CSV table of C-alpha atoms in Angstrom, one decimal:
chain,number,residue,atom,x,y,z
D,4,MET,CA,-10.8,20.8,25.7
D,5,VAL,CA,-12.4,20.2,22.3
D,6,PRO,CA,-12.8,23.7,20.8
D,7,ASN,CA,-16.2,23.1,19.1
D,8,THR,CA,-18.9,21.3,21.0
D,9,HIS,CA,-20.5,20.2,17.8
D,10,LEU,CA,-17.4,18.0,17.1
D,11,MET,CA,-17.9,15.9,20.2
D,12,GLY,CA,-20.5,13.6,18.6
D,13,ALA,CA,-18.3,12.8,15.6
D,14,LEU,CA,-15.2,12.5,17.9
D,15,LEU,CA,-16.7,10.1,20.3
D,16,GLY,CA,-19.0,8.3,17.9
D,17,GLU,CA,-22.7,7.2,18.2
D,18,ARG,CA,-23.2,5.9,21.8
D,19,ASP,CA,-19.5,6.6,22.4
D,20,GLU,CA,-18.3,3.6,20.3
D,21,LEU,CA,-15.2,5.4,19.0
D,22,LEU,CA,-14.3,6.4,22.6
D,23,ARG,CA,-14.6,2.8,23.6
D,24,LEU,CA,-12.2,1.8,20.9
D,25,ILE,CA,-9.6,4.3,22.2
D,26,GLU,CA,-10.2,3.1,25.8
D,27,GLY,CA,-9.6,-0.4,24.6
D,28,ALA,CA,-6.4,0.5,22.9
D,29,PHE,CA,-5.1,2.1,26.1
D,30,PRO,CA,-6.5,-0.1,28.9
D,31,ASP,CA,-4.2,1.1,31.6
D,32,ASP,CA,-5.2,4.7,31.2
D,33,ARG,CA,-8.4,6.5,32.3
D,34,ILE,CA,-10.3,8.8,30.0
D,35,VAL,CA,-13.1,11.0,31.4
D,36,VAL,CA,-15.4,13.1,29.2
D,37,GLN,CA,-17.3,16.0,30.7
D,38,GLY,CA,-19.1,18.3,28.2
D,39,ASN,CA,-16.5,19.3,25.7
D,40,GLU,CA,-13.6,18.5,28.0
D,41,ILE,CA,-11.6,15.3,27.9
D,42,SER,CA,-9.2,14.5,30.7
D,43,VAL,CA,-6.7,11.6,30.7
D,44,ALA,CA,-4.7,10.0,33.5
D,45,GLY,CA,-2.2,7.2,33.1
D,46,SER,CA,1.2,6.3,31.7
D,47,GLU,CA,0.3,7.2,28.1
D,48,ALA,CA,-1.8,10.2,28.9
D,49,GLN,CA,0.3,12.6,26.8
D,50,ARG,CA,0.1,10.3,23.8
D,51,ILE,CA,-3.7,10.0,24.2
D,52,VAL,CA,-4.1,13.7,24.5
D,53,ARG,CA,-2.1,14.2,21.2
D,54,LEU,CA,-4.3,11.5,19.6
D,55,PHE,CA,-7.5,13.4,20.5
D,56,ASP,CA,-5.9,16.7,19.2
D,57,GLU,CA,-5.1,14.9,15.9
D,58,LEU,CA,-8.6,13.5,15.6
D,59,VAL,CA,-10.1,17.0,16.1
D,60,LEU,CA,-7.8,18.3,13.3
D,61,LEU,CA,-9.0,15.5,11.0
D,62,LEU,CA,-12.6,16.3,11.8
D,63,GLU,CA,-12.0,20.0,11.1
D,64,ALA,CA,-10.4,19.1,7.8
D,65,GLY,CA,-13.6,17.2,6.8
D,66,GLN,CA,-12.3,13.7,7.5
D,67,ALA,CA,-15.0,11.3,8.8
D,68,LEU,CA,-14.1,9.0,11.7
D,69,ASP,CA,-15.0,5.4,11.8
D,70,GLU,CA,-13.6,2.2,13.5
D,71,ALA,CA,-10.9,1.7,10.9
D,72,THR,CA,-9.7,5.3,11.0
D,73,ILE,CA,-9.5,5.2,14.8
D,74,MET,CA,-7.4,2.1,14.9
D,75,ARG,CA,-5.1,3.5,12.2
D,76,THR,CA,-4.7,6.7,14.1
D,77,VAL,CA,-3.9,4.8,17.3
D,78,ASP,CA,-1.2,2.9,15.4
D,79,MET,CA,0.2,6.2,14.1
D,80,ALA,CA,0.1,7.8,17.6
D,81,ARG,CA,2.1,4.8,19.0
D,82,GLU,CA,4.8,5.5,16.4
D,83,ASP,CA,4.8,9.2,17.3
D,84,LEU,CA,3.4,10.1,13.9
D,85,ARG,CA,0.9,12.8,13.3
D,86,PRO,CA,-2.3,11.3,11.7
D,87,SER,CA,-3.3,14.7,10.4
D,88,GLU,CA,0.0,14.8,8.4
D,89,VAL,CA,-0.1,11.2,7.3
D,90,LEU,CA,-3.8,11.3,6.1
D,91,GLY,CA,-3.4,14.8,4.7
D,92,SER,CA,-0.3,14.1,2.5
D,93,THR,CA,-1.5,13.8,-1.0
D,94,VAL,CA,0.5,11.5,-3.3
D,95,VAL,CA,-1.3,12.6,-6.5
D,96,ARG,CA,-4.6,14.2,-7.4
D,97,ALA,CA,-6.6,11.9,-9.6
D,98,PRO,CA,-9.3,13.0,-12.1
D,99,LYS,CA,-12.3,14.8,-10.7
D,100,GLY,CA,-10.3,16.0,-7.7
D,101,LYS,CA,-9.9,12.6,-6.0
D,102,ALA,CA,-6.8,12.7,-3.7
D,103,VAL,CA,-4.7,9.6,-3.5
D,104,ARG,CA,-2.9,9.5,-0.1
D,105,PRO,CA,-1.5,7.1,2.4
D,106,ARG,CA,-4.0,5.9,4.9
D,107,THR,CA,-1.8,4.1,7.4
D,108,ALA,CA,1.6,4.6,9.1
D,109,GLY,CA,3.0,1.7,7.1
D,110,GLN,CA,1.7,3.2,3.8
D,111,LYS,CA,3.3,6.5,4.7
D,112,ARG,CA,6.7,4.8,5.3
D,113,TYR,CA,6.3,3.0,2.0
D,114,CYS,CA,5.6,6.2,0.1
D,115,ASP,CA,8.5,8.0,1.8
D,116,SER,CA,10.9,5.1,1.0
D,117,ILE,CA,10.0,5.2,-2.6
D,118,ALA,CA,10.7,8.9,-2.7
D,119,GLU,CA,14.1,8.5,-1.0
D,120,ASN,CA,15.5,5.3,-2.6
D,121,THR,CA,16.2,4.1,-6.1
D,122,ILE,CA,14.7,0.6,-5.4
D,123,THR,CA,12.0,-0.1,-2.9
D,124,PHE,CA,10.5,-3.5,-2.1
D,125,GLY,CA,7.0,-3.3,-0.7
D,126,ILE,CA,6.1,-6.6,0.9
D,127,GLY,CA,2.8,-7.4,2.5
D,128,PRO,CA,-0.6,-9.0,2.2
D,129,ALA,CA,-3.4,-8.2,-0.2
D,130,GLY,CA,-5.2,-4.9,0.3
D,131,THR,CA,-2.3,-2.9,1.7
D,132,GLY,CA,-2.1,-0.6,-1.3
D,133,LYS,CA,1.3,-1.8,-2.5
D,134,SER,CA,0.6,-1.6,-6.2
D,135,TYR,CA,-1.9,1.2,-6.1
D,136,LEU,CA,0.4,3.6,-4.3
D,137,ALA,CA,3.3,2.6,-6.5
D,138,VAL,CA,1.3,3.5,-9.6
D,139,ALA,CA,0.2,6.8,-8.0
D,140,LEU,CA,3.8,7.7,-7.3
D,141,ALA,CA,4.8,6.7,-10.8
D,142,VAL,CA,2.2,9.0,-12.3
D,143,LYS,CA,3.3,11.8,-10.0
D,144,ALA,CA,7.0,11.4,-11.1
D,145,LEU,CA,5.8,11.4,-14.8
D,146,GLN,CA,3.8,14.5,-14.3
D,147,ALA,CA,6.7,16.2,-12.6
D,148,LYS,CA,9.0,15.2,-15.5
D,149,GLN,CA,11.3,13.3,-13.1
D,150,VAL,CA,11.0,10.4,-15.5
D,151,THR,CA,10.0,10.1,-19.2
D,152,ARG,CA,8.0,6.9,-19.0
D,153,ILE,CA,6.4,4.4,-16.7
D,154,VAL,CA,7.0,0.7,-17.1
D,155,LEU,CA,4.6,-1.7,-15.3
D,156,THR,CA,5.3,-5.4,-15.4
D,157,ARG,CA,4.4,-8.6,-13.6
D,158,PRO,CA,5.1,-12.3,-14.1
D,159,ALA,CA,2.4,-14.3,-16.0
D,160,VAL,CA,2.2,-17.3,-13.7
D,161,GLU,CA,-0.4,-20.0,-14.3
D,162,ALA,CA,-2.4,-20.3,-11.2
D,163,GLY,CA,-4.9,-23.1,-11.9
D,164,GLU,CA,-5.4,-22.2,-15.6
D,165,ARG,CA,-3.1,-22.8,-18.5
D,166,LEU,CA,-2.2,-19.9,-20.8
D,167,GLY,CA,-2.3,-22.1,-23.9
D,168,PHE,CA,-6.0,-22.6,-23.5
D,169,LEU,CA,-6.8,-18.9,-23.5
D,170,PRO,CA,-7.7,-17.2,-26.8
D,171,GLY,CA,-5.6,-14.7,-28.7
D,172,ASP,CA,-1.9,-13.9,-29.1
D,173,LEU,CA,0.6,-13.7,-26.3
D,174,MET,CA,-0.4,-10.2,-25.1
D,175,ALA,CA,-4.1,-11.2,-25.1
D,176,LYS,CA,-3.2,-14.3,-23.1
D,177,VAL,CA,-1.3,-12.4,-20.4
D,178,ASP,CA,-3.7,-9.4,-20.4
D,179,PRO,CA,-5.7,-10.8,-17.4
D,180,TYR,CA,-2.5,-10.9,-15.3
D,181,LEU,CA,-1.8,-7.3,-16.1
D,182,ARG,CA,-5.4,-6.1,-15.4
D,183,PRO,CA,-4.8,-4.9,-11.8
D,184,LEU,CA,-2.1,-2.5,-13.1
D,185,TYR,CA,-4.5,-1.2,-15.8
D,186,ASP,CA,-7.1,-0.6,-13.2
D,187,ALA,CA,-4.8,1.5,-11.0
D,188,LEU,CA,-3.6,3.4,-14.0
D,189,PHE,CA,-7.2,4.2,-15.1
D,190,ASP,CA,-8.0,5.4,-11.6
D,191,MET,CA,-5.1,7.9,-11.8
D,192,LEU,CA,-5.5,9.1,-15.4
D,193,GLU,CA,-8.9,7.9,-16.6
D,194,PRO,CA,-9.0,5.3,-19.4
D,195,GLU,CA,-8.7,7.8,-22.3
D,196,GLY,CA,-5.7,9.6,-20.8
D,197,ALA,CA,-4.0,6.3,-19.9
D,198,GLN,CA,-4.7,4.9,-23.4
D,199,ARG,CA,-3.2,7.9,-25.1
D,200,LEU,CA,0.0,7.6,-23.1
D,201,MET,CA,0.2,3.9,-23.8
D,202,GLU,CA,-0.2,4.5,-27.5
D,203,LYS,CA,2.7,7.0,-27.4
D,204,GLY,CA,4.8,4.5,-25.4
D,205,THR,CA,5.0,6.8,-22.4
D,206,ILE,CA,3.4,4.1,-20.4
D,207,GLU,CA,4.2,0.5,-21.0
D,208,VAL,CA,2.4,-2.5,-19.4
D,209,ALA,CA,4.0,-5.8,-20.3
D,210,PRO,CA,4.7,-9.2,-18.9
D,211,LEU,CA,8.1,-9.7,-17.2
D,212,ALA,CA,9.4,-11.8,-20.0
D,213,PHE,CA,9.4,-8.7,-22.2
D,214,MET,CA,12.0,-7.1,-20.0
D,215,ARG,CA,14.9,-9.4,-20.9
D,216,GLY,CA,17.8,-7.8,-22.7
D,217,ARG,CA,16.6,-4.2,-22.1
D,218,THR,CA,18.1,-1.3,-20.2
D,219,LEU,CA,15.4,1.1,-18.8
D,220,ASN,CA,16.7,4.7,-18.4
D,221,SER,CA,14.7,7.6,-17.0
D,222,SER,CA,11.9,5.3,-16.2
D,223,PHE,CA,9.6,4.6,-13.2
D,224,ILE,CA,9.5,0.8,-13.2
D,225,ILE,CA,7.1,-1.3,-11.1
D,226,LEU,CA,7.4,-5.1,-10.8
D,227,ASP,CA,4.1,-6.3,-9.3
D,228,GLU,CA,3.4,-9.8,-7.8
D,229,ALA,CA,7.1,-10.3,-7.5
D,230,GLN,CA,6.6,-13.4,-5.3
D,231,ASN,CA,5.9,-15.2,-8.6
D,232,THR,CA,9.3,-14.5,-10.1
D,233,SER,CA,12.0,-17.1,-10.0
D,234,PRO,CA,15.4,-16.1,-8.5
D,235,GLU,CA,16.8,-15.9,-12.1
D,236,GLN,CA,13.9,-13.6,-13.2
D,237,MET,CA,14.4,-11.3,-10.2
D,238,LYS,CA,18.1,-10.9,-10.9
D,239,MET,CA,17.3,-10.3,-14.6
D,240,PHE,CA,14.7,-7.6,-13.7
D,241,LEU,CA,16.9,-5.8,-11.2
D,242,THR,CA,19.7,-5.5,-13.6
D,243,ARG,CA,17.5,-3.8,-16.2
D,244,ILE,CA,17.5,-0.5,-14.2
D,245,GLY,CA,19.3,2.3,-16.0
D,246,PHE,CA,20.3,5.9,-15.3
D,247,GLY,CA,17.7,8.2,-13.9
D,248,SER,CA,15.3,5.4,-13.1
D,249,LYS,CA,13.3,4.5,-10.0
D,250,CYS,CA,12.0,1.0,-9.2
D,251,VAL,CA,9.3,-0.5,-7.0
D,252,VAL,CA,9.0,-4.2,-6.4
D,253,THR,CA,5.8,-5.4,-4.7
D,254,GLY,CA,4.8,-8.8,-3.5
D,255,ASP,CA,3.2,-11.1,-0.9
D,256,ALA,CA,5.4,-14.0,0.2
D,257,THR,CA,2.4,-15.9,1.4
D,258,GLN,CA,0.9,-16.1,-2.1
D,259,ILE,CA,3.6,-17.9,-4.1
D,260,ASP,CA,2.3,-19.6,-7.3
D,261,VAL,CA,5.6,-20.1,-9.1
D,262,ALA,CA,6.4,-23.7,-10.0
D,263,GLY,CA,8.4,-25.5,-7.3
D,264,GLY,CA,7.9,-22.6,-4.9
D,265,ARG,CA,11.3,-21.1,-5.9
D,266,SER,CA,10.4,-17.4,-5.5
D,267,GLY,CA,12.8,-14.6,-6.3
D,268,LEU,CA,11.2,-12.6,-3.5
D,269,VAL,CA,12.1,-15.1,-0.8
D,270,GLY,CA,15.5,-14.4,0.6
D,271,ILE,CA,16.1,-11.3,-1.5
D,272,GLU,CA,16.4,-9.1,1.6
D,273,LYS,CA,19.4,-11.1,2.8
D,274,ILE,CA,21.0,-11.1,-0.6
D,275,LEU,CA,20.7,-7.3,-1.0
D,276,ALA,CA,21.5,-6.4,2.6
D,277,GLY,CA,24.1,-3.6,2.7
D,278,VAL,CA,23.5,-2.4,-0.8
D,279,ASP,CA,23.0,1.3,-0.7
D,280,ASP,CA,19.8,3.0,-2.1
D,281,ILE,CA,17.7,-0.1,-1.7
D,282,ALA,CA,14.9,-0.3,1.0
D,283,PHE,CA,12.5,-2.9,2.2
D,284,VAL,CA,9.1,-1.9,3.6
D,285,HIS,CA,7.0,-4.6,5.3
D,286,LEU,CA,3.3,-3.9,5.4
D,287,THR,CA,1.0,-5.9,7.7
D,288,LYS,CA,-2.7,-6.6,8.2
D,289,ARG,CA,-2.8,-3.2,10.0
D,290,ASP,CA,-2.2,-1.6,6.6
D,291,VAL,CA,-5.1,-3.3,4.9
D,292,VAL,CA,-7.4,-0.6,3.6
D,293,ARG,CA,-10.0,-2.8,1.8
D,294,HIS,CA,-13.2,-4.0,3.5
D,295,LYS,CA,-12.5,-5.0,7.2
D,296,ILE,CA,-13.2,-8.6,6.2
D,297,VAL,CA,-10.0,-8.6,4.2
D,298,ALA,CA,-7.9,-7.9,7.3
D,299,ASP,CA,-9.9,-10.6,9.2
D,300,ILE,CA,-9.1,-13.1,6.4
D,301,VAL,CA,-5.4,-12.2,6.4
D,302,ASP,CA,-5.4,-12.6,10.2
D,303,ALA,CA,-7.2,-16.0,10.0
D,304,TYR,CA,-4.7,-17.4,7.6
D,305,ASP,CA,-1.8,-16.1,9.7
D,306,ARG,CA,-3.3,-18.0,12.7
D,307,ALA,CA,-3.8,-21.1,10.7
D,308,GLU,CA,-0.2,-21.2,9.6
D,309,HIS,CA,0.9,-21.5,13.2
D,310,ARG,CA,-1.6,-24.2,14.0
D,311,PRO,CA,-0.4,-27.8,13.9
D,312,GLY,CA,-2.3,-30.2,11.6
D,313,LEU,CA,-3.5,-27.5,9.1
D,314,ASP,CA,-2.1,-28.1,5.6
D,315,GLY,CA,-4.3,-25.6,3.7
D,316,THR,CA,-6.5,-28.3,2.1
């Protein structure tokens, strides 16, 4: 029974479209709605009842339900996770009260892994929040004084344009490659706050080449777009980690632009298998939290890769 009748409309959706999504996710079970009572029969009845209980909790907490939220909560229910806890766990509170939190079961695993391990690899397609959540957790660690600085880096790989033709010095040339990291930082700290910390050296944003020869102690280090490192660069980066540091490596093995296709991300899981305090989290299209069309595009490319005669041209 849903405790408040006025929640039924938001729970089931206009013309019951949200109810239809849940029915489609559990086709072998029968869901019957009468007034503010929902009865379920079938092999997964208990799971569906828990799902409705969780959806009611989300509504009571002020969370709006839509198609994407329903599908994510169904995924969480299948993993025996509580959507109210996943969607209610705040990573960091950004300026103006905006809460940054995981929005999928995969993102929650990713955040938990970063908290529990020295090095976490977050591997998955665009739009899964790999970089954004890593920056949020870095800011949280800095604010909690768990680290004394944040180091954000990514390889500057030429993808259709040559660095030599871009204006300015080296930093000006690689700045476009680092822009996504700046954007995430500015979201967490606002541009003025982030700029002050960068001027003090508390936050460093630099191309991967600048990491050579350094030892990074008491730092939260993020290597973004790691699929565009060479194996030699990946080894160089991982051996920069010093005492009291935490590291997150993000990448998408389907978007390799490095010359010759020799990516330091490909095969790294086998190389590091068995090494303690290192974790790999694989995110999928189910974890895409951008516009629905992004997940559809990822899905289309996945299908195309398994179709004979398609070479990407």
